[in-house]
Structure formats: structure tokens, C-alpha cells
């Protein structure tokens, strides 16, 4: 069959509404033109994030009822541990309440002042946690990953030559570990090839530097390897994931993505000393090591969800909806990052709105236009999120201005996608009317969440 269908039917519904255009204008003004400050009820289609926003399966809801809420050594913990061990093969497994909790404890136990932590691209919370411990977070994405237009696979790969140069420059003593983020969220949700993970590991072994995988979207990455990399077509997604983790010494995970859950995360590692230190911090900050800040029912949900994310039919369907959107944008000449990512489509706001200077934040103009046009909430990944100030206080824009449409898992149907495309096309046709913004108030870090904008 040519038509790829959702490999599920819907047993429970949640109503959504499109409030009137006048009310959308009022809501956005009240939110100081920052969509993070909108009420979710005022958003008809919410593409702010794919994190914690997915729909659970009947099996997960059933598992929830089996939750054992014992403080220590619960049955639910055993199931969670078994699933995570089957996938990652790691000796030590620690639940956390979400990804950044794992990152924060990891940075606390492993990162010292002036350390250098390479990654293909750090996610913003990973970077912030490393910097909070005094470390420097370096992005070493391959050159092809910077090219938004080339339709080639594995643009999330790390540049192994740059990594070798960084190790030579800073010395092994300053690099407690190296990270790889699968898929590369901030670089367009692009996958990392197994060949690249292997090559990075080979280099790191030479210098005895451990590898930590940021594994939020490990199952989507495994799907891309299955589809696109030689030698993997006959392997199951579970086998591919197992191979990916086999090259790592540890991993952090936000299970709000490929755990198909609304909350959860973990840290896993092979090293006994790391485990001992992590365990002590976990008890201090998150909870006893067999629940780590989660309820027993959350552990149940995750033990099922992590495996469902590796279901091939589910990944085929997920990718089909996302590439459907890519094909439409391509046919209309609307600029987006090619190829489409594993969890999102990224519109290229710089090309979409070339008349808006970067420090008037074209991404914010586009995000706000999508909201006003059709009640769609998206997020800017550009100069508001990644811009910075130099030592003279001058604002330096980000090299790229993107708008991310992140797709919650198993939530929106084909007609929702058609609606999104209609909204994007209308905005595209009226793009010359969209203006810039200036920031009227901002906090000292992670400003995109709470800053206020005024229209110019
Ligand atoms: N690493 C990556 C690659 C992420 O995408 C995220 C979260 C985290 C770590 C942190 O996990 O939210 O559970 O604490 N990304 C979400 C997003 C928020 O919208 O992309 P968390």
C-alpha cells in the first residue's frame, strides 16, 4: 500500500479550540509577544515541544495502574531497570525526574572549573548545567550540519578532526568526557550515524576519554540508521539502539521524548566510581535510587514506552507525517532545514523574512505570525535563544535563525498536519507584512523562556 497509516486508533479524545483572531491578538499582547507566556488553552495546535507532550498507549495506561509506590525496591523499579538495561546494556541505572536532572547531577560529579566538554551540539540545558559547574561546552558539529539546504543524511555527525584538534589543544586532563546528542536537536533534529559514533569512540579510546550519549531521541536516531546507513536494514531498532549504547560509557536521557511518557529521565553508566557519586547526589537532590524523583506508576509507563518507541511501524508512521510536511514546503518553495529531522520541521526564518534584521529577531516575527494566523504555537531557535553579548556588551546574533515545529508523539492526525500546512502557506504568502521585534525586558540567562517583546 502507498498510504502509510497511523498504527493505532483513538480511544480517548481531548478537545482543542481555535479562539478568534481578535482573541489571539489579545492573548499574544498579554503574553508580551512571547508564546512561552501564552495560556496553553489559547493554542489550537501546540508545537512548542515534543517533550512530555505525547499520547500514551493503552498498554502504558494499563501499566500505570500497576504502579508500586513503595519507597525502595519497588516492582515498578525492577521493570524500569529491566527495560533500560535491555536497551542500554549499562551496569548502573538511575531514574531522574527529567533529562536536565540527570545532566545537573552528571555535571556536578564530573565537571570542574575550566574543563572542556565537546558535543556535536549541546542542548541548552546541557550547556547551562556544564557552564554552571564552571566548564566550557563546545559544539563540534560537522560542516555539512551547518548547511541548512543540503539534503544529505546524518547532518548530526560530530567532526572527528575538530575533536582531535580540541583534545590536542586543551589536553586530556581538561576533558573529563565527550558527549554526542542523538538526534541533534538544536541542529535541526538531524541524526548521527553509527559510523560517526564508532569513529568518535575510537579516537576517545586512544586518549582514555569517556563518551556520554545524550539519548533523548535514541529510537528516532536508530530508525534513521536503519533506513539510511549501510548494513543496518536487517537489524531491529532495538539491536541498533543496543549497538549505539555499546560505544558509550554513560548516557543521559529525557524520557519525555523517546520514553513516550509525560515525565521521566535517567542516567546510566558503566563506571563504579561515577555510579557511587551519582547515587549519593541522587539521594540528596532527586530521591532514593530506585525511584529518583518519579512515582512508581511513571516507572511502569516508561518500562513500556521505551520499548514502544522502538516499534518499527510507529517510527515509519512518525517519519511519514514529518516528511509529508517537508515535501509540501519544498513544493511551495518555503525555506526549511533539509532533510526534515526526526522530531520536528525547522523553518528557516532568515530566508523566510529576509527584510527583518537579525537583531530584530525574524524567528520571533515568524513564530508570532503562525500563532495569529492559525493558533499554532512554535518556538524560535535563533538569536533570542542562542544570541549572546560580547565583552563590550554588544549583542551578537546566532549564525542561524530557525523556527521549530516540534511534533508531539501520537497526538496530531493527518488533517491537523494539513491544517498546519495551510496556516504556514498563508503566512508565507503574506510574509512581507511581518515586522521585527525588540526585547523590552530579559533575565540574565535562558532569556527566551520569559523575556518580553514589543513590535517594531
Ligand atoms: N537534551 C536534549 C537533546 C533535549 O532536547 C532536552 C530537552 C534535554 C536534554 C533536557 O531534557 O527537558 O527532560 O529536562 N528538550 C526539550 C525540547 C525541552 O523542547 O527540545 P528535559
PDB file of C-alpha atoms and ligand atoms in Angstrom, residues 48-51 98-100 103 123 125-126 181 183 185 214 216-217 254 256-257 264 404, ligand 1:
ATOM      1  CA  UNK A  48       6.228  24.231  21.226  1.00  0.00           C
ATOM      2  CA  UNK A  49       7.912  20.946  22.063  1.00  0.00           C
ATOM      3  CA  UNK A  50       7.841  17.193  21.569  1.00  0.00           C
ATOM      4  CA  UNK A  51       8.891  16.828  25.209  1.00  0.00           C
ATOM      5  CA  UNK A  98      13.630  14.505  33.690  1.00  0.00           C
ATOM      6  CA  UNK A  99      16.667  14.965  31.451  1.00  0.00           C
ATOM      7  CA  UNK A 100      18.110  18.098  32.995  1.00  0.00           C
ATOM      8  CA  UNK A 103      22.541  16.477  33.392  1.00  0.00           C
ATOM      9  CA  UNK A 123      21.143  21.263  24.106  1.00  0.00           C
ATOM     10  CA  UNK A 125      20.037  22.797  29.462  1.00  0.00           C
ATOM     11  CA  UNK A 126      23.111  20.579  28.931  1.00  0.00           C
ATOM     12  CA  UNK A 181      23.493  14.115  21.226  1.00  0.00           C
ATOM     13  CA  UNK A 183      19.378  13.153  17.365  1.00  0.00           C
ATOM     14  CA  UNK A 185      18.009  18.671  18.435  1.00  0.00           C
ATOM     15  CA  UNK A 214      22.564  12.414  25.345  1.00  0.00           C
ATOM     16  CA  UNK A 216      16.609  11.688  24.385  1.00  0.00           C
ATOM     17  CA  UNK A 217      15.725  10.666  20.835  1.00  0.00           C
ATOM     18  CA  UNK A 254      14.978  12.794  28.892  1.00  0.00           C
ATOM     19  CA  UNK A 256       9.788  12.782  27.887  1.00  0.00           C
ATOM     20  CA  UNK A 257      10.826  12.205  24.278  1.00  0.00           C
ATOM     21  CA  UNK A 264      10.916  10.984  33.420  1.00  0.00           C
ATOM     22  CA  UNK A 404      10.968  24.756  15.214  1.00  0.00           C
TER      23      UNK A 404
HETATM   24  N1  LIG B   1      18.876  17.046  25.798  1.00  0.00           N
HETATM   25  C1  LIG B   1      18.184  17.286  24.667  1.00  0.00           C
HETATM   26  C2  LIG B   1      18.790  16.939  23.351  1.00  0.00           C
HETATM   27  C3  LIG B   1      16.894  17.840  24.742  1.00  0.00           C
HETATM   28  O1  LIG B   1      16.224  18.048  23.603  1.00  0.00           O
HETATM   29  C4  LIG B   1      16.339  18.125  26.007  1.00  0.00           C
HETATM   30  C5  LIG B   1      15.006  18.715  26.117  1.00  0.00           C
HETATM   31  C6  LIG B   1      17.089  17.847  27.154  1.00  0.00           C
HETATM   32  C7  LIG B   1      18.360  17.311  27.013  1.00  0.00           C
HETATM   33  C8  LIG B   1      16.573  18.145  28.539  1.00  0.00           C
HETATM   34  O2  LIG B   1      15.560  17.281  28.898  1.00  0.00           O
HETATM   35  O3  LIG B   1      13.538  18.741  29.195  1.00  0.00           O
HETATM   36  O4  LIG B   1      13.641  16.445  30.172  1.00  0.00           O
HETATM   37  O5  LIG B   1      14.981  18.261  31.139  1.00  0.00           O
HETATM   38  N2  LIG B   1      14.403  19.240  25.158  1.00  0.00           N
HETATM   39  C9  LIG B   1      13.067  19.802  25.152  1.00  0.00           C
HETATM   40  C10 LIG B   1      12.814  20.431  23.806  1.00  0.00           C
HETATM   41  C11 LIG B   1      12.751  20.685  26.293  1.00  0.00           C
HETATM   42  O6  LIG B   1      11.794  21.126  23.671  1.00  0.00           O
HETATM   43  O7  LIG B   1      13.589  20.219  22.874  1.00  0.00           O
HETATM   44  P1  LIG B   1      14.363  17.707  29.902  1.00  0.00           P
END
